[in-house]
Short mmCIF file of C-alpha atoms in Angstrom, two decimals:
data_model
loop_
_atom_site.label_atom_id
_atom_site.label_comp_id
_atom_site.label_asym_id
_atom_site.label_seq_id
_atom_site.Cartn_x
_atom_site.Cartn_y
_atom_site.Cartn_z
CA UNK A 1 9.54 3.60 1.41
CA UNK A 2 12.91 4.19 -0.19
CA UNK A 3 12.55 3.48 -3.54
CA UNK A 4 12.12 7.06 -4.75
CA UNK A 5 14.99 8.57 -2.55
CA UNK A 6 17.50 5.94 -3.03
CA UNK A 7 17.01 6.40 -7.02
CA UNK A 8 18.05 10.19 -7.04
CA UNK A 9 20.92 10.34 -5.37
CA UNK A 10 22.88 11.33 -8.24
CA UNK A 11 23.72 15.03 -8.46
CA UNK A 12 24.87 18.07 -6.87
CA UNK A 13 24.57 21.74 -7.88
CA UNK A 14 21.78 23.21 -9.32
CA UNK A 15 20.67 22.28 -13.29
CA UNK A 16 19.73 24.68 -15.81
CA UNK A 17 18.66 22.17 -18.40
CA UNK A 18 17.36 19.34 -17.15
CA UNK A 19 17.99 16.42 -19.72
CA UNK A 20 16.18 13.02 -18.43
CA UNK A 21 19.25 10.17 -16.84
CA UNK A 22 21.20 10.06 -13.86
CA UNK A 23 24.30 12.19 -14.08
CA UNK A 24 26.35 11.44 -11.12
CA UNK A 25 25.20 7.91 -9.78
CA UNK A 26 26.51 6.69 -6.39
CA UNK A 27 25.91 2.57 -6.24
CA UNK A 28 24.25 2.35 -2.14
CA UNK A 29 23.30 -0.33 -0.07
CA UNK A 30 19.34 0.28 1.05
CA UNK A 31 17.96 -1.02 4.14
CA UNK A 32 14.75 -1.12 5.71
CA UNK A 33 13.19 -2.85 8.67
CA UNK A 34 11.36 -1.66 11.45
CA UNK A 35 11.18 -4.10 14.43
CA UNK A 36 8.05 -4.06 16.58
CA UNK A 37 6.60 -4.95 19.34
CA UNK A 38 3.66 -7.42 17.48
CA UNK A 39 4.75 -11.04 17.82
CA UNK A 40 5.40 -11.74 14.34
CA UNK A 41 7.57 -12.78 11.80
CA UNK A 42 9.30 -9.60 11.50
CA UNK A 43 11.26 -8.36 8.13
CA UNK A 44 14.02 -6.65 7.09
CA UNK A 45 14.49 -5.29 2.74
CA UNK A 46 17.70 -5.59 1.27
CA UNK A 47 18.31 -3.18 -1.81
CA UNK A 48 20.26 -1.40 -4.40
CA UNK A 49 20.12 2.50 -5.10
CA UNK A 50 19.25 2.62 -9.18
CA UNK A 51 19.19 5.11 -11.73
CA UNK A 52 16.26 6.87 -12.90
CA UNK A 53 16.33 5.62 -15.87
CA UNK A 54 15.86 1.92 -14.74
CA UNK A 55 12.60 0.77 -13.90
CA UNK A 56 13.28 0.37 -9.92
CA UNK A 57 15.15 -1.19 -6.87
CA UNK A 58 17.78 -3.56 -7.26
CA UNK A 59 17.21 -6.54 -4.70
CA UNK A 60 20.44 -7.50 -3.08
CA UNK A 61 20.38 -11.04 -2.66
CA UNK A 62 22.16 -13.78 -0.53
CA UNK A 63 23.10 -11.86 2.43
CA UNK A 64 23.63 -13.18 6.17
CA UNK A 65 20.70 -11.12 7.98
CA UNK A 66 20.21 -11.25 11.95
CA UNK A 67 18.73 -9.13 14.48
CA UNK A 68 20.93 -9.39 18.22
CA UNK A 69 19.87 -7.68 21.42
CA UNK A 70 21.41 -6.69 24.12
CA UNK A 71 21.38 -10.30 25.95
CA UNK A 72 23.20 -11.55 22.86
CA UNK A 73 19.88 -13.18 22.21
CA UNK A 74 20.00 -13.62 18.43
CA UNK A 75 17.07 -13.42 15.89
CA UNK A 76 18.27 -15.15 11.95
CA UNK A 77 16.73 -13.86 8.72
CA UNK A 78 16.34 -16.16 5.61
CA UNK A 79 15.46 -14.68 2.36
CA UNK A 80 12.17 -15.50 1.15
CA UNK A 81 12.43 -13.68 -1.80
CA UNK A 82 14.65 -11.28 -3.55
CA UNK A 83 15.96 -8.83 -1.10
CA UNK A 84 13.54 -9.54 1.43
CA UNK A 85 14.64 -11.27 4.41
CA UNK A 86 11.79 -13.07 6.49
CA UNK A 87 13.15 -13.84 10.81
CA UNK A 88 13.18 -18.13 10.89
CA UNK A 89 11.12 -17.21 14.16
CA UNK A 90 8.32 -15.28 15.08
CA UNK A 91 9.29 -12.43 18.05
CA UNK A 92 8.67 -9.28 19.56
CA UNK A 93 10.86 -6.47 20.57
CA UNK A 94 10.60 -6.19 24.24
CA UNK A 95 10.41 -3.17 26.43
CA UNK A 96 13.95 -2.04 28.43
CA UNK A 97 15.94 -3.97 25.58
CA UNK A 98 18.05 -2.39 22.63
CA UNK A 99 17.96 -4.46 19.51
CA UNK A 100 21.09 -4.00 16.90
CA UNK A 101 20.64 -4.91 12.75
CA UNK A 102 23.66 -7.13 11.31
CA UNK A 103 24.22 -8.03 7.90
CA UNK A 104 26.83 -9.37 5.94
CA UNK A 105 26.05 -9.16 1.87
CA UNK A 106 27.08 -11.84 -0.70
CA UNK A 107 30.39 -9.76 -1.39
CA UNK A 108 31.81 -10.04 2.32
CA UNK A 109 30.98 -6.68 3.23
CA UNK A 110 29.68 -5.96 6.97
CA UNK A 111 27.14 -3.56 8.06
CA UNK A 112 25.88 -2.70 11.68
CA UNK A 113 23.20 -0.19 13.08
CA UNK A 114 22.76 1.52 16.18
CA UNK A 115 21.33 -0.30 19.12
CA UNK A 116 18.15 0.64 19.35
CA UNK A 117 15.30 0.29 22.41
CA UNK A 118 11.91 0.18 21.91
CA UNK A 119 9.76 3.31 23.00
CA UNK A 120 6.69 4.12 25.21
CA UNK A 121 3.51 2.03 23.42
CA UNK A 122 0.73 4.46 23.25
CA UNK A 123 -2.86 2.77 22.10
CA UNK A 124 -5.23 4.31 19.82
CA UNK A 125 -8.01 5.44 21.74
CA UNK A 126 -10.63 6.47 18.85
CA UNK A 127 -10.12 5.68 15.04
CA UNK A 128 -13.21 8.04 13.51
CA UNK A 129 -14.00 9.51 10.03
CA UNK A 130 -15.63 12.78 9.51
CA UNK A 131 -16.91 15.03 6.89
CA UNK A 132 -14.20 17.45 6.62
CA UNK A 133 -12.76 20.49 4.20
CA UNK A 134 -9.44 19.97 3.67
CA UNK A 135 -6.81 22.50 3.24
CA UNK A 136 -7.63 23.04 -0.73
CA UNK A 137 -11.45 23.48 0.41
CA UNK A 138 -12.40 20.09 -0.69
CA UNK A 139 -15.19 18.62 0.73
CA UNK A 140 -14.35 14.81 1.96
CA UNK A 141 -13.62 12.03 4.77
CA UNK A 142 -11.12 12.50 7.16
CA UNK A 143 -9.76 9.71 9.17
CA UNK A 144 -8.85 10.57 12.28
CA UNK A 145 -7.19 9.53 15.38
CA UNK A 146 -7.03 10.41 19.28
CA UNK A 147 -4.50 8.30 21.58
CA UNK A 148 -2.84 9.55 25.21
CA UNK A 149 0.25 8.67 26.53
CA UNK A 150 -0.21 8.81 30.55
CA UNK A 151 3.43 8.61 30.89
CA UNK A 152 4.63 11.50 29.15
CA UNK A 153 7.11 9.82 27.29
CA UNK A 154 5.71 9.34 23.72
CA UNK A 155 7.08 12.16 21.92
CA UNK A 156 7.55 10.81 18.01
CA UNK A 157 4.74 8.94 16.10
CA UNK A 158 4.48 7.78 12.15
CA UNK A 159 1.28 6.25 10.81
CA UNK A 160 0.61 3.40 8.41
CA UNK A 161 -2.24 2.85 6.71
CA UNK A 162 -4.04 -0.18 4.47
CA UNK A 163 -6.98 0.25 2.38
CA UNK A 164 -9.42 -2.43 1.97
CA UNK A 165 -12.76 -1.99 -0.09
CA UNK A 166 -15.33 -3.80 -2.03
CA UNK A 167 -15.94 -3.84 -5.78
CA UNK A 168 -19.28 -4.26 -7.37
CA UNK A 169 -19.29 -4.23 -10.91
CA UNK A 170 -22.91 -2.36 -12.61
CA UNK A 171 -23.14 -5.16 -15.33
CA UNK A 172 -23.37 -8.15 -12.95
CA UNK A 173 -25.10 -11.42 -14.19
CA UNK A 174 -25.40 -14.58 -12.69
CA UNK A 175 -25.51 -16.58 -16.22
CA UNK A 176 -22.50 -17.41 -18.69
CA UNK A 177 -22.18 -18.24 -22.11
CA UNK A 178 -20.76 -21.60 -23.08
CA UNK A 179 -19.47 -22.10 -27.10
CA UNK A 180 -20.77 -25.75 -28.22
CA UNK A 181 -19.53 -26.12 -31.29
CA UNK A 182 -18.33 -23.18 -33.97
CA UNK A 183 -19.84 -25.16 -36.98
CA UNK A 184 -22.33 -25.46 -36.75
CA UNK A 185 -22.66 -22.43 -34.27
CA UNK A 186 -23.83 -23.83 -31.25
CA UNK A 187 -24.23 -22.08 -27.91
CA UNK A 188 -25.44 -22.93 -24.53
CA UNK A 189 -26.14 -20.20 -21.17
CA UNK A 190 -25.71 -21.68 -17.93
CA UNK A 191 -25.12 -20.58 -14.99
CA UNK A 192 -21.90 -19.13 -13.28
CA UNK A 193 -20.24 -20.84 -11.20
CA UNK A 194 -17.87 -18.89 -9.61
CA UNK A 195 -18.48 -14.93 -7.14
CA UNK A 196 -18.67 -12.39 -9.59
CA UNK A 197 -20.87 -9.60 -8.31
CA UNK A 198 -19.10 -8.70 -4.98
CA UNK A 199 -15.20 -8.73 -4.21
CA UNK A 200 -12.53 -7.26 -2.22
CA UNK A 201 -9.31 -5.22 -3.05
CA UNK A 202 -6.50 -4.03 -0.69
CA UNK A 203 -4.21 -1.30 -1.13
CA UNK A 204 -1.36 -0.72 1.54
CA UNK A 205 0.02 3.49 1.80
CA UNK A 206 3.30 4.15 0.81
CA UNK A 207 2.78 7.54 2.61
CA UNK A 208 5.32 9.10 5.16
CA UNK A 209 2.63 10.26 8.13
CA UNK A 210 4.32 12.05 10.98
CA UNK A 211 2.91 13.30 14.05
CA UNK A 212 5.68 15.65 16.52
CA UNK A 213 3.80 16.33 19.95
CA UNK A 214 6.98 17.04 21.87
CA UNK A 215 6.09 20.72 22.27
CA UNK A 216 2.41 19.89 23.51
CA UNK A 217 1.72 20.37 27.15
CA UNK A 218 -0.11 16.80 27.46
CA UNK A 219 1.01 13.83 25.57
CA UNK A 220 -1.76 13.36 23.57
CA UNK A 221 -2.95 12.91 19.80
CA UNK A 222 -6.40 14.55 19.16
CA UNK A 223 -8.25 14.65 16.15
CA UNK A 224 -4.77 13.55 13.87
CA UNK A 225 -5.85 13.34 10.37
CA UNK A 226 -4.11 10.11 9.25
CA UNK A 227 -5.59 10.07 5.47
CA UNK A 228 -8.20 12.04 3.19
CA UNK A 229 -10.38 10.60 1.23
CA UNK A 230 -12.22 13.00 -1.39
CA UNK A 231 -15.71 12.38 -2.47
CA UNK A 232 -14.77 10.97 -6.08
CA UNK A 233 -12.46 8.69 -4.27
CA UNK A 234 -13.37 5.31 -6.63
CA UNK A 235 -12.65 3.06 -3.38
CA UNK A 236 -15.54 4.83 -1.49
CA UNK A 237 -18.68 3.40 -4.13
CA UNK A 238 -19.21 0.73 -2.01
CA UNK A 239 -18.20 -0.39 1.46
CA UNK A 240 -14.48 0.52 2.92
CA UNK A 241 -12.63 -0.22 5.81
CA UNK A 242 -8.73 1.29 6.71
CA UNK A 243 -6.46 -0.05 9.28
CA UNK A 244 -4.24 2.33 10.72
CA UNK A 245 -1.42 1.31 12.42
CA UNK A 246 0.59 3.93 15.26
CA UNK A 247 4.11 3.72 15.64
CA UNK A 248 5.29 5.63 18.46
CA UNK A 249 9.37 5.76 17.17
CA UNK A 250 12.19 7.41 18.57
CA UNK A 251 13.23 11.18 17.93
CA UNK A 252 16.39 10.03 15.91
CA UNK A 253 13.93 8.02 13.77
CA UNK A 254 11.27 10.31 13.48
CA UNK A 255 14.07 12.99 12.16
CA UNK A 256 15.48 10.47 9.63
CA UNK A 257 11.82 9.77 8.31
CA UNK A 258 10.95 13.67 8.43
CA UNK A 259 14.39 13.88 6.12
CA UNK A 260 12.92 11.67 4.05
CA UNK A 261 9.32 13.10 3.71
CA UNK A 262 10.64 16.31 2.65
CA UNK A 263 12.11 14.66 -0.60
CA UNK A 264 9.65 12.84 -1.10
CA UNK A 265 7.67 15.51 -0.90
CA UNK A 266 8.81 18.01 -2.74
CA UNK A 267 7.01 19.30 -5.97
CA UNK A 268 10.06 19.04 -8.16
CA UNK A 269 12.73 16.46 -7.43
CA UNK A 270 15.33 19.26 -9.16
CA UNK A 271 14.35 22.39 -7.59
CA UNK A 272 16.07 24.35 -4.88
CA UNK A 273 16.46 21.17 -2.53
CA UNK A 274 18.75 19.04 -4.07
CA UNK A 275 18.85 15.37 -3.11
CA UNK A 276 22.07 14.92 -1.12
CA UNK A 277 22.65 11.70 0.93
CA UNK A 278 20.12 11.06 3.95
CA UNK A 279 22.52 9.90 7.19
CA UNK A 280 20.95 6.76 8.73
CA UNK A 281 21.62 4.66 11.62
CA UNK A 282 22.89 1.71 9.70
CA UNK A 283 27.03 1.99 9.08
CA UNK A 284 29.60 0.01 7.15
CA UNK A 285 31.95 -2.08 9.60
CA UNK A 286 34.61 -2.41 6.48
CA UNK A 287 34.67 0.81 5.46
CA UNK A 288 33.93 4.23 7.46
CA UNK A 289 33.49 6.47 4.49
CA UNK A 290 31.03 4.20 2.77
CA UNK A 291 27.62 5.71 2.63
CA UNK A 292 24.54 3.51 3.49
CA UNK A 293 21.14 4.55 2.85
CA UNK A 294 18.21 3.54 5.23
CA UNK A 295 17.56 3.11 8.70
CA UNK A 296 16.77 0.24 11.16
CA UNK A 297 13.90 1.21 13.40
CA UNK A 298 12.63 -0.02 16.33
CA UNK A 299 8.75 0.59 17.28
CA UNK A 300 5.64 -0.02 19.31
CA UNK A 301 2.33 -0.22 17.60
CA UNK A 302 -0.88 -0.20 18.16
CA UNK A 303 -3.79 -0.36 14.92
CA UNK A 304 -7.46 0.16 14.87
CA UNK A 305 -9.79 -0.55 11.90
CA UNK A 306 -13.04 1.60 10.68
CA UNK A 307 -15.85 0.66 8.19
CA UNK A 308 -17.06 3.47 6.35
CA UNK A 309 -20.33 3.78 3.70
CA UNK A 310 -19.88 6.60 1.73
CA UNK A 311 -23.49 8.09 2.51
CA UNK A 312 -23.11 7.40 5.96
CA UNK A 313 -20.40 10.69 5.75
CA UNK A 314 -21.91 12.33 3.10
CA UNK A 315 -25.27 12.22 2.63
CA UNK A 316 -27.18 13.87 -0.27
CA UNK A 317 -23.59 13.57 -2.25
CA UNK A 318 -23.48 11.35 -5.49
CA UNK A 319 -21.45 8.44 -4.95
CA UNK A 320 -18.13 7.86 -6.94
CA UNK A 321 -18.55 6.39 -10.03
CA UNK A 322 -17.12 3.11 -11.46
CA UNK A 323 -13.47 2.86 -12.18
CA UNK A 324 -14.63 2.61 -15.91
CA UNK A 325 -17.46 4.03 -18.00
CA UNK A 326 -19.31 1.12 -19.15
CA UNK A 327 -21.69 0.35 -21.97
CA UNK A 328 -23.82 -2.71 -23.23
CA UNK A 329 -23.71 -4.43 -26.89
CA UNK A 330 -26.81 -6.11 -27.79
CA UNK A 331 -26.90 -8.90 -30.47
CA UNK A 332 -29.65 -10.33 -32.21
CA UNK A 333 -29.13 -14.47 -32.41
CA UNK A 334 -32.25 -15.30 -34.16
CA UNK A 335 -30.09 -16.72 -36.94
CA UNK A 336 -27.17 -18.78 -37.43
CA UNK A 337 -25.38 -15.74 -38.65
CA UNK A 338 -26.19 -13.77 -35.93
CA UNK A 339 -25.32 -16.67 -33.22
CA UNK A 340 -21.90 -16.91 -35.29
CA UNK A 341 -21.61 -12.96 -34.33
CA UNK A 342 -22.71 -13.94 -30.71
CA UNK A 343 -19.64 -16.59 -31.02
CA UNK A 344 -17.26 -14.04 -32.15
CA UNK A 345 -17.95 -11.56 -29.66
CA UNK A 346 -17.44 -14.26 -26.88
CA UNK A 347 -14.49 -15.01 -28.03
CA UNK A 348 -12.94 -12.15 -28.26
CA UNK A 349 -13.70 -11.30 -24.29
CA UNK A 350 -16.95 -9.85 -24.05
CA UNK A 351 -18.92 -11.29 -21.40
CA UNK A 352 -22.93 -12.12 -21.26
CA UNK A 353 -25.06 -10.11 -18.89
CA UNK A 354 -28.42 -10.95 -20.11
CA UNK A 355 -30.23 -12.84 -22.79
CA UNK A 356 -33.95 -12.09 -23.92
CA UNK A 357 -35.88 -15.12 -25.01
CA UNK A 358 -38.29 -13.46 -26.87
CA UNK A 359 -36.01 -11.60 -29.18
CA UNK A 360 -33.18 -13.49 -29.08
CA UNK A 361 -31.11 -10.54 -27.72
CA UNK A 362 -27.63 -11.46 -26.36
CA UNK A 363 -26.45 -8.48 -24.57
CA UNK A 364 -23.01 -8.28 -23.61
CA UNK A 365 -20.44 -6.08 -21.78
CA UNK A 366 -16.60 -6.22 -21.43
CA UNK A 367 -15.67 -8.57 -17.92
CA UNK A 368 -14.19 -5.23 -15.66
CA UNK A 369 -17.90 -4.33 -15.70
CA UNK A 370 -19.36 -7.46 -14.93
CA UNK A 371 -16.63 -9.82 -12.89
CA UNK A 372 -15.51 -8.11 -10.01
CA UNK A 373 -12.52 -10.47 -10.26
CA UNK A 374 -11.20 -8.41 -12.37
CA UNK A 375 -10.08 -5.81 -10.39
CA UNK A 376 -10.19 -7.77 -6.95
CA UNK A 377 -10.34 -10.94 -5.43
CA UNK A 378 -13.61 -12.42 -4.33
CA UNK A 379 -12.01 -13.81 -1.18
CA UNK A 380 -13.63 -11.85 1.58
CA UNK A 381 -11.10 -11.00 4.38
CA UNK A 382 -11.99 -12.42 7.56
CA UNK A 383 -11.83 -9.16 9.20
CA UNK A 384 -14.73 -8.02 7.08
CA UNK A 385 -18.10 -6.64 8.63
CA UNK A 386 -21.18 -6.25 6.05
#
């Protein structure tokens, strides 16, 4: 979520000629963790702020991590891998309590947030996708949700979103070629042993999705588009499912994460807005003029999960094609030489879709186009509905 900010804050003023490298780099401790209400093993990311000409984050390893509420109940963080710091416990944030972020990093330095108390839950009601125009006039799916808040008091949301889809490759064949012996050339077809024709790939949104009813008359969400999906969309070819999750946040998180959306959004990270520092809740206990980037956020959620088939939306619309054009190679094997070519194109990665007896044709294809392992996994998610 903070990646991109916390690697441009590095300059001031306004740049005539822009000449690729950080000019003024400030070295910031990054934090992120949002606490919910799901009984879970809840996290917490520990970075570095880095300059753009570095490839990314800089995990901050081996600090003291805990989570302490207002009962002095007290929730320890180990680090399970670099910079991210897993609770020892499973737990739940808890309505009418205020929950507080400690850490202590490898150097001795101290850092504290805000106590902060989780808000009003508010389920989703309907998660729905529709044939929409979007705001460029592009025909697609929107995902949509509706939720009401009886009590008036959900004000702030933020969506999340995660992706799941299947991947069927054109070429797939349910035979493999096995290399005997290379002199003399020797070849066997078998059958595979291993799912190659149908797997599954997830893909969770980096997105900031805000939603600001405050100045409705009724607290409720209707017809929120969460995500777009436009027709050439390569995860709609086959089946597709999206979980969204709702996080109904508080308004001094909801204006840290709208802070943050308009960087992120912006068309050019160097035009008018320059990237200044983006005040958290999240302080240094040491040091009172030492600037820490992120937030600690507490949060109620509630998720819902739709199954979409592309022609179920859009019908009389050509599907997406595959992620890659793909094309066959046939090769005669009738003779030694031309089983040694058979051997050579094995070997260097092309795979066998099908082999014709009658003329000896090997026909072959690269794996992303037959192997759906390729680009997936063919472990089908237990969530998953054919």
């Amino acid at each position: 979520m903070f990646v991109l900010i916390s690697g441009i804050l590095m300059c001031n003023g306004c740049v005539e000629e822009f000449e690729f490298g950080t000019q003024n780099f400030e070295d910031l401790l990054v934090i992120e963790s949002t606490i919910t209400d799901e009984l879970k093993l809840q996290e917490v990311l520990i970075s570095r702020t880095f300059r753009l000409e570095n490839d990314g984050p800089l995990p901050e390893s081996n600090a003291t991590v805990s989570v302490i509420d207002d009962l002095q109940v007290e929730y320890v963080f180990n680090e399970a891998e670099p910079g991210r710091y897993v609770s020892v416990n499973m737990f739940e944030a808890l309505a009418g309590r205020s929950y507080q972020l400690q850490i202590t990093t490898n150097d001795g330095k101290s850092y504290s947030s805000r106590s902060s108390v989780l808000p009003q839950k508010t389920q989703i009601d309907n998660l729905y996708a529709e044939q929409v125009i979007n705001d460029d006039g592009v025909e697609g799916i929107g995902i949509f949700v509706d939720s009401f808040d009886p009590t008036g008091n959900a004000d702030f949301y933020r969506y999340e979103f995660i992706e799941t889809y299947q991947i069927i490759p054109p070429f797939y064949s349910d035979i493999t070629l096995e290399i005997l012996s290379n002199e003399p050339p020797v070849i066997d077809i078998g059958p595979r042993t291993r799912e190659e024709r149908v797997c599954y790939r997830t893909e969770i949104s980096n997105k900031i999705i805000l939603n600001n009813i405050g100045t409705l008359s009724e607290s409720n969400v209707n017809r929120f588009m969460v995500h777009f999906l436009p027709p050439d969309d390569e995860v709609l070819r086959n089946r597709y499912s999206i979980l969204v999750r709702q996080l109904v946040q508080s308004a001094e998180a909801n204006q840290f994460f709208e802070t943050l959306k308009e960087f992120s959004d912006s068309e050019s990270l160097f035009s008018q807005i320059q990237p200044g520092f983006i005040q958290g809740n999240i302080l240094s206990v040491n040091n009172a003029d030492e600037n820490v980037l992120g937030f600690f956020e507490v949060a109620t959620v509630s998720s819902e999960r739709v199954f979409i088939n592309f022609r179920d939306i859009l019908p009389g619309v050509f599907r997406p094609d595959f992620q890659v054009r793909c094309t066959l190679l046939t090769q005669r094997g009738a003779t030694n030489n031309g089983i040694r070519e058979v051997i050579r194109l094995a070997e260097t990665g092309f795979r066998l879709v099908t082999f014709d007896a009658t003329t000896n044709d090997y026909i072959f294809t690269t794996p992303i186009c037959t192997d759906c392992n390729v680009l997936g996994t063919n472990i089908r998610p237990d969530f998953w509905v054919d």
